[in-house]
Amino acid sequence: MKKYIGLIVIIGLGCVSYAQANMDDLYKYYNPQGELTFGAERGKTLWHKKHLDKKGKERACTTCHGEDLRKSGKHAKTGKVIDPLAASVNKERFTDLKKVKKWFKRNCKWVLGRECTDQEKGDILKYLSQL
Amino acid sequence: MKKNSVVFMLMMSVTLGGVSVLHADEGFASWLFSVERKKGVEPVTDAIYNEECSACHFPYQPGWLPEASWQKLIAASALEDHFGESAELDEQTQQHIINFLTANSADKSYYKRSKKIMASLNKDQAPIRITKVPYIIKKHDEIPEKLISKNEKVKSLSYCEKCHKKAEKGIFDDDSVFIPGHGYWSD
């Protein structure tokens, strides 16, 4: 048993550091040179800002994700339930760079009609990480 | 008498053995002789397809459309505007999904619904909407508008799973239909 304790501790520490590093990994990914400063307040403003689609209908991040990110959202078109975005209730959020990249690309296009800049993505992540 | 039963047993095992071999080949004969009739549409078995597509909508089985339809629908350029929305995927995932869809498309399936779909389409027809397949239109033409498009709980024929309670299992018979706000349906 004793000889396994070291191994268990190492695995345990590995898991903890991996989970904690993820948010920082994301900031680093969107700010590789370190010249940007991300701010939650700017992220919040952008998150709630309403944009008009081609038909003049309002859309924002909240259209699908809802006003309370600790609760489920709903896909605007299909009605499919979207799991809560807040990491405080959904541990899977912001742990997979591939997913983060995919949804930023799709959803920025849907809300803003264009891709978001690295600055905007970092700001949004700062805001979301606090919820 | 005893000899007869031995012969019978031998014949049976040869027949059953033959059927199971054919079954593995997924050929026409296997479909014809299959003990377990392939009634609906082949259920989705691919985890990546399920995860990616069901993030937004019902994961439509590949057997609903012919290969040419899936080629048009899931092409990388097409995913940039997937019925008005970006459904862009990284290249690896997109390739995986298109391979899964085209390998199991309606033209290659021996499930009843896929056969019916192919029979209702002309050779050069490759619709990108399942709801535009003549067989699908015909199967739903008796249901009044107020139960589907004007029913707030359904909205459109596109949402299979709203009424077809076993849709994810590939079962679409009348018995498993329950229209929200209305009840069971039988024609």
PDB file of C-alpha atoms in Angstrom:
ATOM      1  CA  MET A   1       0.000   0.000   0.000  1.00  0.00           C
ATOM      2  CA  LYS A   2       2.755   2.366   1.012  1.00  0.00           C
ATOM      3  CA  LYS A   3       4.409   2.230  -2.348  1.00  0.00           C
ATOM      4  CA  TYR A   4       1.175   3.368  -4.002  1.00  0.00           C
ATOM      5  CA  ILE A   5       0.678   6.411  -1.791  1.00  0.00           C
ATOM      6  CA  GLY A   6       3.232   8.423  -3.722  1.00  0.00           C
ATOM      7  CA  LEU A   7       1.523   7.530  -6.967  1.00  0.00           C
ATOM      8  CA  ILE A   8      -1.928   8.457  -5.621  1.00  0.00           C
ATOM      9  CA  VAL A   9      -0.625  11.819  -4.412  1.00  0.00           C
ATOM     10  CA  ILE A  10       0.959  12.516  -7.792  1.00  0.00           C
ATOM     11  CA  ILE A  11      -2.242  11.636  -9.659  1.00  0.00           C
ATOM     12  CA  GLY A  12      -4.258  13.715  -7.200  1.00  0.00           C
ATOM     13  CA  LEU A  13      -2.028  16.738  -7.614  1.00  0.00           C
ATOM     14  CA  GLY A  14      -2.061  16.233 -11.358  1.00  0.00           C
ATOM     15  CA  CYS A  15      -5.862  16.402 -11.424  1.00  0.00           C
ATOM     16  CA  VAL A  16      -5.991  19.495  -9.212  1.00  0.00           C
ATOM     17  CA  SER A  17      -3.374  21.416 -11.141  1.00  0.00           C
ATOM     18  CA  TYR A  18      -4.977  20.408 -14.433  1.00  0.00           C
ATOM     19  CA  ALA A  19      -8.395  21.656 -13.328  1.00  0.00           C
ATOM     20  CA  GLN A  20      -7.001  24.919 -12.001  1.00  0.00           C
ATOM     21  CA  ALA A  21      -4.765  25.580 -14.949  1.00  0.00           C
ATOM     22  CA  ASN A  22      -7.541  25.376 -17.476  1.00  0.00           C
ATOM     23  CA  MET A  23      -8.919  28.892 -17.156  1.00  0.00           C
ATOM     24  CA  ASP A  24      -5.367  30.284 -17.256  1.00  0.00           C
ATOM     25  CA  ASP A  25      -4.638  28.095 -20.271  1.00  0.00           C
ATOM     26  CA  LEU A  26      -7.559  29.723 -22.049  1.00  0.00           C
ATOM     27  CA  TYR A  27      -6.407  33.261 -21.190  1.00  0.00           C
ATOM     28  CA  LYS A  28      -2.947  32.354 -22.384  1.00  0.00           C
ATOM     29  CA  TYR A  29      -4.314  30.890 -25.606  1.00  0.00           C
ATOM     30  CA  TYR A  30      -6.086  34.153 -26.435  1.00  0.00           C
ATOM     31  CA  ASN A  31      -3.172  36.268 -25.217  1.00  0.00           C
ATOM     32  CA  PRO A  32       0.008  34.393 -26.150  1.00  0.00           C
ATOM     33  CA  GLN A  33       2.242  37.492 -26.177  1.00  0.00           C
ATOM     34  CA  GLY A  34       0.827  38.787 -22.901  1.00  0.00           C
ATOM     35  CA  GLU A  35       0.077  42.266 -24.236  1.00  0.00           C
ATOM     36  CA  LEU A  36      -3.680  42.122 -23.579  1.00  0.00           C
ATOM     37  CA  THR A  37      -5.458  42.721 -20.285  1.00  0.00           C
ATOM     38  CA  PHE A  38      -8.817  41.039 -19.914  1.00  0.00           C
ATOM     39  CA  GLY A  39     -11.630  42.596 -17.911  1.00  0.00           C
ATOM     40  CA  ALA A  40     -14.824  41.075 -16.549  1.00  0.00           C
ATOM     41  CA  GLU A  41     -16.766  44.346 -16.784  1.00  0.00           C
ATOM     42  CA  ARG A  42     -16.096  44.676 -20.516  1.00  0.00           C
ATOM     43  CA  GLY A  43     -17.019  41.025 -20.901  1.00  0.00           C
ATOM     44  CA  LYS A  44     -20.291  41.584 -19.071  1.00  0.00           C
ATOM     45  CA  THR A  45     -21.215  44.512 -21.303  1.00  0.00           C
ATOM     46  CA  LEU A  46     -20.484  42.543 -24.436  1.00  0.00           C
ATOM     47  CA  TRP A  47     -22.350  39.489 -23.136  1.00  0.00           C
ATOM     48  CA  HIS A  48     -25.549  41.464 -22.580  1.00  0.00           C
ATOM     49  CA  LYS A  49     -25.291  43.794 -25.589  1.00  0.00           C
ATOM     50  CA  LYS A  50     -28.159  43.416 -28.020  1.00  0.00           C
ATOM     51  CA  HIS A  51     -27.527  43.191 -31.747  1.00  0.00           C
ATOM     52  CA  LEU A  52     -29.961  43.192 -34.640  1.00  0.00           C
ATOM     53  CA  ASP A  53     -30.114  40.260 -37.035  1.00  0.00           C
ATOM     54  CA  LYS A  54     -30.884  40.563 -40.766  1.00  0.00           C
ATOM     55  CA  LYS A  55     -34.600  40.675 -40.039  1.00  0.00           C
ATOM     56  CA  GLY A  56     -34.194  43.396 -37.420  1.00  0.00           C
ATOM     57  CA  LYS A  57     -34.801  41.046 -34.518  1.00  0.00           C
ATOM     58  CA  GLU A  58     -32.738  41.475 -31.342  1.00  0.00           C
ATOM     59  CA  ARG A  59     -30.248  38.841 -30.342  1.00  0.00           C
ATOM     60  CA  ALA A  60     -27.644  38.588 -27.602  1.00  0.00           C
ATOM     61  CA  CYS A  61     -25.706  35.857 -25.857  1.00  0.00           C
ATOM     62  CA  THR A  62     -28.576  35.717 -23.405  1.00  0.00           C
ATOM     63  CA  THR A  63     -31.090  34.846 -26.154  1.00  0.00           C
ATOM     64  CA  CYS A  64     -30.017  31.208 -25.868  1.00  0.00           C
ATOM     65  CA  HIS A  65     -28.054  31.064 -22.620  1.00  0.00           C
ATOM     66  CA  GLY A  66     -30.696  32.909 -20.586  1.00  0.00           C
ATOM     67  CA  GLU A  67     -30.316  35.653 -17.979  1.00  0.00           C
ATOM     68  CA  ASP A  68     -29.151  33.359 -15.177  1.00  0.00           C
ATOM     69  CA  LEU A  69     -26.142  31.353 -16.292  1.00  0.00           C
ATOM     70  CA  ARG A  70     -26.464  28.987 -13.364  1.00  0.00           C
ATOM     71  CA  LYS A  71     -29.645  27.716 -15.000  1.00  0.00           C
ATOM     72  CA  SER A  72     -30.202  25.917 -18.299  1.00  0.00           C
ATOM     73  CA  GLY A  73     -30.655  27.856 -21.500  1.00  0.00           C
ATOM     74  CA  LYS A  74     -32.629  27.099 -24.628  1.00  0.00           C
ATOM     75  CA  HIS A  75     -31.560  27.092 -28.288  1.00  0.00           C
ATOM     76  CA  ALA A  76     -33.425  29.974 -29.961  1.00  0.00           C
ATOM     77  CA  LYS A  77     -34.465  27.960 -32.998  1.00  0.00           C
ATOM     78  CA  THR A  78     -34.693  24.331 -31.997  1.00  0.00           C
ATOM     79  CA  GLY A  79     -35.566  24.735 -28.331  1.00  0.00           C
ATOM     80  CA  LYS A  80     -32.859  22.240 -27.359  1.00  0.00           C
ATOM     81  CA  VAL A  81     -31.867  22.606 -23.706  1.00  0.00           C
ATOM     82  CA  ILE A  82     -28.408  24.127 -23.182  1.00  0.00           C
ATOM     83  CA  ASP A  83     -26.670  23.091 -19.971  1.00  0.00           C
ATOM     84  CA  PRO A  84     -25.775  25.902 -17.539  1.00  0.00           C
ATOM     85  CA  LEU A  85     -22.710  27.888 -18.583  1.00  0.00           C
ATOM     86  CA  ALA A  86     -21.552  28.901 -15.105  1.00  0.00           C
ATOM     87  CA  ALA A  87     -18.612  26.771 -14.018  1.00  0.00           C
ATOM     88  CA  SER A  88     -19.895  26.972 -10.434  1.00  0.00           C
ATOM     89  CA  VAL A  89     -22.758  24.612 -11.333  1.00  0.00           C
ATOM     90  CA  ASN A  90     -21.299  22.897 -14.406  1.00  0.00           C
ATOM     91  CA  LYS A  91     -17.760  21.658 -13.811  1.00  0.00           C
ATOM     92  CA  GLU A  92     -17.287  20.666 -17.459  1.00  0.00           C
ATOM     93  CA  ARG A  93     -17.376  24.258 -18.655  1.00  0.00           C
ATOM     94  CA  PHE A  94     -14.127  25.867 -19.828  1.00  0.00           C
ATOM     95  CA  THR A  95     -12.129  22.654 -19.485  1.00  0.00           C
ATOM     96  CA  ASP A  96     -11.859  21.854 -23.187  1.00  0.00           C
ATOM     97  CA  LEU A  97     -10.115  24.350 -25.479  1.00  0.00           C
ATOM     98  CA  LYS A  98     -11.490  22.692 -28.586  1.00  0.00           C
ATOM     99  CA  LYS A  99     -15.050  23.229 -27.383  1.00  0.00           C
ATOM    100  CA  VAL A 100     -14.402  26.796 -26.301  1.00  0.00           C
ATOM    101  CA  LYS A 101     -12.961  27.614 -29.727  1.00  0.00           C
ATOM    102  CA  LYS A 102     -15.828  25.941 -31.545  1.00  0.00           C
ATOM    103  CA  TRP A 103     -18.593  27.717 -29.670  1.00  0.00           C
ATOM    104  CA  PHE A 104     -16.893  31.138 -29.700  1.00  0.00           C
ATOM    105  CA  LYS A 105     -16.616  30.869 -33.472  1.00  0.00           C
ATOM    106  CA  ARG A 106     -20.212  29.783 -34.043  1.00  0.00           C
ATOM    107  CA  ASN A 107     -21.882  31.936 -31.435  1.00  0.00           C
ATOM    108  CA  CYS A 108     -19.987  35.181 -32.084  1.00  0.00           C
ATOM    109  CA  LYS A 109     -21.073  34.835 -35.699  1.00  0.00           C
ATOM    110  CA  TRP A 110     -24.662  34.270 -34.615  1.00  0.00           C
ATOM    111  CA  VAL A 111     -24.815  37.195 -32.179  1.00  0.00           C
ATOM    112  CA  LEU A 112     -22.420  39.744 -33.723  1.00  0.00           C
ATOM    113  CA  GLY A 113     -22.404  38.593 -37.336  1.00  0.00           C
ATOM    114  CA  ARG A 114     -18.610  38.204 -37.157  1.00  0.00           C
ATOM    115  CA  GLU A 115     -15.948  36.367 -35.179  1.00  0.00           C
ATOM    116  CA  CYS A 116     -14.934  37.887 -31.856  1.00  0.00           C
ATOM    117  CA  THR A 117     -11.446  39.292 -31.327  1.00  0.00           C
ATOM    118  CA  ASP A 118      -9.066  37.703 -28.828  1.00  0.00           C
ATOM    119  CA  GLN A 119      -9.646  40.719 -26.576  1.00  0.00           C
ATOM    120  CA  GLU A 120     -13.409  40.132 -26.610  1.00  0.00           C
ATOM    121  CA  LYS A 121     -13.065  36.409 -26.005  1.00  0.00           C
ATOM    122  CA  GLY A 122     -10.743  36.980 -23.043  1.00  0.00           C
ATOM    123  CA  ASP A 123     -13.087  39.601 -21.579  1.00  0.00           C
ATOM    124  CA  ILE A 124     -16.060  37.254 -21.895  1.00  0.00           C
ATOM    125  CA  LEU A 125     -14.127  34.416 -20.262  1.00  0.00           C
ATOM    126  CA  LYS A 126     -13.195  36.722 -17.361  1.00  0.00           C
ATOM    127  CA  TYR A 127     -16.842  37.606 -16.874  1.00  0.00           C
ATOM    128  CA  LEU A 128     -18.105  34.038 -17.146  1.00  0.00           C
ATOM    129  CA  SER A 129     -15.466  32.667 -14.792  1.00  0.00           C
ATOM    130  CA  GLN A 130     -16.864  34.801 -11.972  1.00  0.00           C
ATOM    131  CA  LEU A 131     -20.411  33.467 -12.168  1.00  0.00           C
TER     132      LEU A 131
ATOM    133  CA  MET B   1     -37.630 -41.402 -38.297  1.00  0.00           C
ATOM    134  CA  LYS B   2     -34.473 -40.868 -36.359  1.00  0.00           C
ATOM    135  CA  LYS B   3     -32.537 -40.355 -39.571  1.00  0.00           C
ATOM    136  CA  ASN B   4     -35.096 -37.781 -40.709  1.00  0.00           C
ATOM    137  CA  SER B   5     -34.708 -35.674 -37.608  1.00  0.00           C
ATOM    138  CA  VAL B   6     -30.930 -35.691 -37.967  1.00  0.00           C
ATOM    139  CA  VAL B   7     -31.266 -34.510 -41.563  1.00  0.00           C
ATOM    140  CA  PHE B   8     -33.737 -31.866 -40.440  1.00  0.00           C
ATOM    141  CA  MET B   9     -31.369 -30.647 -37.740  1.00  0.00           C
ATOM    142  CA  LEU B  10     -28.546 -30.470 -40.238  1.00  0.00           C
ATOM    143  CA  MET B  11     -30.656 -28.504 -42.701  1.00  0.00           C
ATOM    144  CA  MET B  12     -31.775 -26.110 -40.002  1.00  0.00           C
ATOM    145  CA  SER B  13     -28.263 -25.405 -38.828  1.00  0.00           C
ATOM    146  CA  VAL B  14     -27.062 -24.843 -42.387  1.00  0.00           C
ATOM    147  CA  THR B  15     -29.961 -22.451 -43.010  1.00  0.00           C
ATOM    148  CA  LEU B  16     -29.494 -20.553 -39.764  1.00  0.00           C
ATOM    149  CA  GLY B  17     -25.758 -20.449 -40.266  1.00  0.00           C
ATOM    150  CA  GLY B  18     -26.285 -19.106 -43.753  1.00  0.00           C
ATOM    151  CA  VAL B  19     -28.665 -16.431 -42.510  1.00  0.00           C
ATOM    152  CA  SER B  20     -26.266 -15.249 -39.847  1.00  0.00           C
ATOM    153  CA  VAL B  21     -23.429 -15.044 -42.368  1.00  0.00           C
ATOM    154  CA  LEU B  22     -25.625 -13.034 -44.720  1.00  0.00           C
ATOM    155  CA  HIS B  23     -26.708 -10.861 -41.830  1.00  0.00           C
ATOM    156  CA  ALA B  24     -23.107  -9.878 -41.242  1.00  0.00           C
ATOM    157  CA  ASP B  25     -22.827  -8.879 -44.887  1.00  0.00           C
ATOM    158  CA  GLU B  26     -25.832  -6.552 -44.555  1.00  0.00           C
ATOM    159  CA  GLY B  27     -26.989  -7.665 -47.992  1.00  0.00           C
ATOM    160  CA  PHE B  28     -30.465  -7.828 -49.485  1.00  0.00           C
ATOM    161  CA  ALA B  29     -30.780 -11.522 -48.631  1.00  0.00           C
ATOM    162  CA  SER B  30     -29.976 -10.826 -45.016  1.00  0.00           C
ATOM    163  CA  TRP B  31     -32.679  -8.214 -44.887  1.00  0.00           C
ATOM    164  CA  LEU B  32     -35.133 -10.594 -46.532  1.00  0.00           C
ATOM    165  CA  PHE B  33     -34.330 -13.529 -44.244  1.00  0.00           C
ATOM    166  CA  SER B  34     -33.580 -11.554 -41.137  1.00  0.00           C
ATOM    167  CA  VAL B  35     -35.416 -12.898 -38.097  1.00  0.00           C
ATOM    168  CA  GLU B  36     -35.392  -9.445 -36.569  1.00  0.00           C
ATOM    169  CA  ARG B  37     -37.156  -7.265 -39.124  1.00  0.00           C
ATOM    170  CA  LYS B  38     -35.512  -3.921 -39.726  1.00  0.00           C
ATOM    171  CA  LYS B  39     -38.626  -1.844 -39.427  1.00  0.00           C
ATOM    172  CA  GLY B  40     -37.702   1.719 -38.674  1.00  0.00           C
ATOM    173  CA  VAL B  41     -34.482   3.485 -39.456  1.00  0.00           C
ATOM    174  CA  GLU B  42     -31.064   2.359 -38.248  1.00  0.00           C
ATOM    175  CA  PRO B  43     -30.302   3.962 -34.860  1.00  0.00           C
ATOM    176  CA  VAL B  44     -27.260   6.203 -34.504  1.00  0.00           C
ATOM    177  CA  THR B  45     -24.264   4.359 -33.079  1.00  0.00           C
ATOM    178  CA  ASP B  46     -21.582   7.003 -33.516  1.00  0.00           C
ATOM    179  CA  ALA B  47     -20.752   8.882 -30.311  1.00  0.00           C
ATOM    180  CA  ILE B  48     -19.062  11.835 -32.027  1.00  0.00           C
ATOM    181  CA  TYR B  49     -21.987  12.335 -34.395  1.00  0.00           C
ATOM    182  CA  ASN B  50     -24.389  12.164 -31.490  1.00  0.00           C
ATOM    183  CA  GLU B  51     -22.492  14.640 -29.381  1.00  0.00           C
ATOM    184  CA  GLU B  52     -21.821  17.185 -32.102  1.00  0.00           C
ATOM    185  CA  CYS B  53     -25.231  17.225 -33.745  1.00  0.00           C
ATOM    186  CA  SER B  54     -27.450  16.742 -30.721  1.00  0.00           C
ATOM    187  CA  ALA B  55     -25.865  19.784 -29.088  1.00  0.00           C
ATOM    188  CA  CYS B  56     -28.400  21.792 -31.100  1.00  0.00           C
ATOM    189  CA  HIS B  57     -31.019  19.431 -32.505  1.00  0.00           C
ATOM    190  CA  PHE B  58     -32.375  15.903 -32.749  1.00  0.00           C
ATOM    191  CA  PRO B  59     -29.565  13.730 -34.151  1.00  0.00           C
ATOM    192  CA  TYR B  60     -31.258  12.686 -37.382  1.00  0.00           C
ATOM    193  CA  GLN B  61     -30.298   9.159 -38.382  1.00  0.00           C
ATOM    194  CA  PRO B  62     -28.154   8.876 -41.549  1.00  0.00           C
ATOM    195  CA  GLY B  63     -30.819   6.624 -43.075  1.00  0.00           C
ATOM    196  CA  TRP B  64     -33.169   9.574 -43.630  1.00  0.00           C
ATOM    197  CA  LEU B  65     -31.303  10.945 -46.645  1.00  0.00           C
ATOM    198  CA  PRO B  66     -29.240   9.581 -49.534  1.00  0.00           C
ATOM    199  CA  GLU B  67     -25.476  10.021 -49.645  1.00  0.00           C
ATOM    200  CA  ALA B  68     -25.646  12.917 -52.107  1.00  0.00           C
ATOM    201  CA  SER B  69     -27.814  14.869 -49.650  1.00  0.00           C
ATOM    202  CA  TRP B  70     -25.387  14.429 -46.778  1.00  0.00           C
ATOM    203  CA  GLN B  71     -22.488  15.420 -49.045  1.00  0.00           C
ATOM    204  CA  LYS B  72     -24.224  18.723 -49.767  1.00  0.00           C
ATOM    205  CA  LEU B  73     -25.388  19.319 -46.213  1.00  0.00           C
ATOM    206  CA  ILE B  74     -22.232  18.531 -44.268  1.00  0.00           C
ATOM    207  CA  ALA B  75     -19.642  19.936 -46.695  1.00  0.00           C
ATOM    208  CA  ALA B  76     -17.339  22.293 -44.776  1.00  0.00           C
ATOM    209  CA  SER B  77     -18.603  25.292 -46.772  1.00  0.00           C
ATOM    210  CA  ALA B  78     -22.221  24.296 -46.141  1.00  0.00           C
ATOM    211  CA  LEU B  79     -21.718  24.135 -42.384  1.00  0.00           C
ATOM    212  CA  GLU B  80     -20.859  27.848 -42.357  1.00  0.00           C
ATOM    213  CA  ASP B  81     -24.545  28.430 -43.087  1.00  0.00           C
ATOM    214  CA  HIS B  82     -26.440  25.467 -41.682  1.00  0.00           C
ATOM    215  CA  PHE B  83     -30.053  26.603 -42.046  1.00  0.00           C
ATOM    216  CA  GLY B  84     -29.098  30.141 -41.081  1.00  0.00           C
ATOM    217  CA  GLU B  85     -26.566  29.285 -38.396  1.00  0.00           C
ATOM    218  CA  SER B  86     -22.874  28.545 -38.231  1.00  0.00           C
ATOM    219  CA  ALA B  87     -22.340  24.867 -37.443  1.00  0.00           C
ATOM    220  CA  GLU B  88     -18.655  24.934 -38.319  1.00  0.00           C
ATOM    221  CA  LEU B  89     -16.526  22.038 -37.147  1.00  0.00           C
ATOM    222  CA  ASP B  90     -12.804  21.434 -37.129  1.00  0.00           C
ATOM    223  CA  GLU B  91     -11.685  19.485 -40.185  1.00  0.00           C
ATOM    224  CA  GLN B  92     -11.132  16.203 -38.375  1.00  0.00           C
ATOM    225  CA  THR B  93     -14.589  16.172 -36.789  1.00  0.00           C
ATOM    226  CA  GLN B  94     -16.276  17.275 -40.004  1.00  0.00           C
ATOM    227  CA  GLN B  95     -14.573  14.418 -41.882  1.00  0.00           C
ATOM    228  CA  HIS B  96     -15.593  11.921 -39.224  1.00  0.00           C
ATOM    229  CA  ILE B  97     -19.219  13.016 -39.366  1.00  0.00           C
ATOM    230  CA  ILE B  98     -19.490  13.065 -43.138  1.00  0.00           C
ATOM    231  CA  ASN B  99     -17.897   9.602 -43.284  1.00  0.00           C
ATOM    232  CA  PHE B 100     -20.385   8.251 -40.771  1.00  0.00           C
ATOM    233  CA  LEU B 101     -23.363   9.790 -42.576  1.00  0.00           C
ATOM    234  CA  THR B 102     -22.388   8.693 -46.064  1.00  0.00           C
ATOM    235  CA  ALA B 103     -21.446   5.159 -44.959  1.00  0.00           C
ATOM    236  CA  ASN B 104     -24.903   4.702 -43.437  1.00  0.00           C
ATOM    237  CA  SER B 105     -27.045   6.802 -45.775  1.00  0.00           C
ATOM    238  CA  ALA B 106     -30.535   5.792 -46.922  1.00  0.00           C
ATOM    239  CA  ASP B 107     -29.320   4.388 -50.261  1.00  0.00           C
ATOM    240  CA  LYS B 108     -27.189   1.826 -48.401  1.00  0.00           C
ATOM    241  CA  SER B 109     -29.662   0.903 -45.672  1.00  0.00           C
ATOM    242  CA  TYR B 110     -32.000  -2.080 -45.547  1.00  0.00           C
ATOM    243  CA  TYR B 111     -34.253  -0.533 -42.936  1.00  0.00           C
ATOM    244  CA  LYS B 112     -37.830  -0.086 -44.055  1.00  0.00           C
ATOM    245  CA  ARG B 113     -38.039   3.711 -43.764  1.00  0.00           C
ATOM    246  CA  SER B 114     -34.801   4.205 -45.683  1.00  0.00           C
ATOM    247  CA  LYS B 115     -36.053   1.899 -48.437  1.00  0.00           C
ATOM    248  CA  LYS B 116     -39.298   3.887 -48.641  1.00  0.00           C
ATOM    249  CA  ILE B 117     -37.410   7.164 -48.747  1.00  0.00           C
ATOM    250  CA  MET B 118     -35.236   6.008 -51.634  1.00  0.00           C
ATOM    251  CA  ALA B 119     -38.271   4.693 -53.491  1.00  0.00           C
ATOM    252  CA  SER B 120     -39.979   8.082 -53.203  1.00  0.00           C
ATOM    253  CA  LEU B 121     -37.023  10.030 -54.634  1.00  0.00           C
ATOM    254  CA  ASN B 122     -35.976  10.308 -58.273  1.00  0.00           C
ATOM    255  CA  LYS B 123     -32.398   9.284 -58.967  1.00  0.00           C
ATOM    256  CA  ASP B 124     -31.200  12.874 -59.331  1.00  0.00           C
ATOM    257  CA  GLN B 125     -33.030  14.151 -56.258  1.00  0.00           C
ATOM    258  CA  ALA B 126     -30.964  14.893 -53.167  1.00  0.00           C
ATOM    259  CA  PRO B 127     -32.940  17.149 -50.826  1.00  0.00           C
ATOM    260  CA  ILE B 128     -31.121  18.753 -47.912  1.00  0.00           C
ATOM    261  CA  ARG B 129     -34.239  18.763 -45.782  1.00  0.00           C
ATOM    262  CA  ILE B 130     -35.759  15.507 -44.566  1.00  0.00           C
ATOM    263  CA  THR B 131     -39.095  17.317 -44.499  1.00  0.00           C
ATOM    264  CA  LYS B 132     -38.855  17.739 -48.290  1.00  0.00           C
ATOM    265  CA  VAL B 133     -38.617  14.002 -48.952  1.00  0.00           C
ATOM    266  CA  PRO B 134     -41.846  12.948 -50.722  1.00  0.00           C
ATOM    267  CA  TYR B 135     -42.284   9.900 -48.481  1.00  0.00           C
ATOM    268  CA  ILE B 136     -42.027  12.044 -45.323  1.00  0.00           C
ATOM    269  CA  ILE B 137     -44.507  14.584 -46.725  1.00  0.00           C
ATOM    270  CA  LYS B 138     -46.942  11.830 -47.639  1.00  0.00           C
ATOM    271  CA  LYS B 139     -46.688  10.154 -44.236  1.00  0.00           C
ATOM    272  CA  HIS B 140     -47.669  13.401 -42.486  1.00  0.00           C
ATOM    273  CA  ASP B 141     -50.206  14.849 -44.924  1.00  0.00           C
ATOM    274  CA  GLU B 142     -53.254  13.760 -42.935  1.00  0.00           C
ATOM    275  CA  ILE B 143     -52.184  15.564 -39.797  1.00  0.00           C
ATOM    276  CA  PRO B 144     -53.832  18.992 -39.589  1.00  0.00           C
ATOM    277  CA  GLU B 145     -51.605  22.104 -39.421  1.00  0.00           C
ATOM    278  CA  LYS B 146     -52.904  23.038 -35.993  1.00  0.00           C
ATOM    279  CA  LEU B 147     -51.217  19.948 -34.559  1.00  0.00           C
ATOM    280  CA  ILE B 148     -47.796  20.613 -36.074  1.00  0.00           C
ATOM    281  CA  SER B 149     -46.809  24.012 -37.505  1.00  0.00           C
ATOM    282  CA  LYS B 150     -49.476  25.907 -35.550  1.00  0.00           C
ATOM    283  CA  ASN B 151     -48.903  23.864 -32.413  1.00  0.00           C
ATOM    284  CA  GLU B 152     -46.604  25.888 -30.111  1.00  0.00           C
ATOM    285  CA  LYS B 153     -45.347  22.666 -28.546  1.00  0.00           C
ATOM    286  CA  VAL B 154     -44.241  21.210 -31.882  1.00  0.00           C
ATOM    287  CA  LYS B 155     -43.695  24.148 -34.309  1.00  0.00           C
ATOM    288  CA  SER B 156     -42.454  22.152 -37.281  1.00  0.00           C
ATOM    289  CA  LEU B 157     -42.167  18.720 -38.824  1.00  0.00           C
ATOM    290  CA  SER B 158     -38.405  19.059 -38.311  1.00  0.00           C
ATOM    291  CA  TYR B 159     -38.650  18.228 -34.618  1.00  0.00           C
ATOM    292  CA  CYS B 160     -39.164  14.460 -34.958  1.00  0.00           C
ATOM    293  CA  GLU B 161     -38.693  13.756 -31.271  1.00  0.00           C
ATOM    294  CA  LYS B 162     -41.507  16.066 -30.139  1.00  0.00           C
ATOM    295  CA  CYS B 163     -44.103  13.507 -31.270  1.00  0.00           C
ATOM    296  CA  HIS B 164     -42.159  10.342 -32.094  1.00  0.00           C
ATOM    297  CA  LYS B 165     -41.385   9.226 -28.582  1.00  0.00           C
ATOM    298  CA  LYS B 166     -38.966   6.487 -29.675  1.00  0.00           C
ATOM    299  CA  ALA B 167     -37.290   8.567 -32.389  1.00  0.00           C
ATOM    300  CA  GLU B 168     -33.794   8.210 -30.957  1.00  0.00           C
ATOM    301  CA  LYS B 169     -34.140   4.431 -31.166  1.00  0.00           C
ATOM    302  CA  GLY B 170     -35.081   4.689 -34.830  1.00  0.00           C
ATOM    303  CA  ILE B 171     -38.687   3.663 -34.140  1.00  0.00           C
ATOM    304  CA  PHE B 172     -41.326   5.700 -35.960  1.00  0.00           C
ATOM    305  CA  ASP B 173     -44.463   3.532 -35.922  1.00  0.00           C
ATOM    306  CA  ASP B 174     -47.904   4.994 -35.185  1.00  0.00           C
ATOM    307  CA  ASP B 175     -48.038   3.455 -31.706  1.00  0.00           C
ATOM    308  CA  SER B 176     -45.146   5.550 -30.491  1.00  0.00           C
ATOM    309  CA  VAL B 177     -46.627   8.856 -31.668  1.00  0.00           C
ATOM    310  CA  PHE B 178     -47.871  11.268 -29.037  1.00  0.00           C
ATOM    311  CA  ILE B 179     -48.624  14.805 -30.218  1.00  0.00           C
ATOM    312  CA  PRO B 180     -48.049  17.365 -27.419  1.00  0.00           C
ATOM    313  CA  GLY B 181     -51.250  19.172 -26.546  1.00  0.00           C
ATOM    314  CA  HIS B 182     -53.290  16.617 -28.464  1.00  0.00           C
ATOM    315  CA  GLY B 183     -52.566  13.008 -27.543  1.00  0.00           C
ATOM    316  CA  TYR B 184     -51.932   9.715 -29.246  1.00  0.00           C
ATOM    317  CA  TRP B 185     -52.273   9.663 -32.991  1.00  0.00           C
ATOM    318  CA  SER B 186     -53.512   6.914 -35.250  1.00  0.00           C
ATOM    319  CA  ASP B 187     -54.520   7.262 -38.875  1.00  0.00           C
TER     320      ASP B 187
END
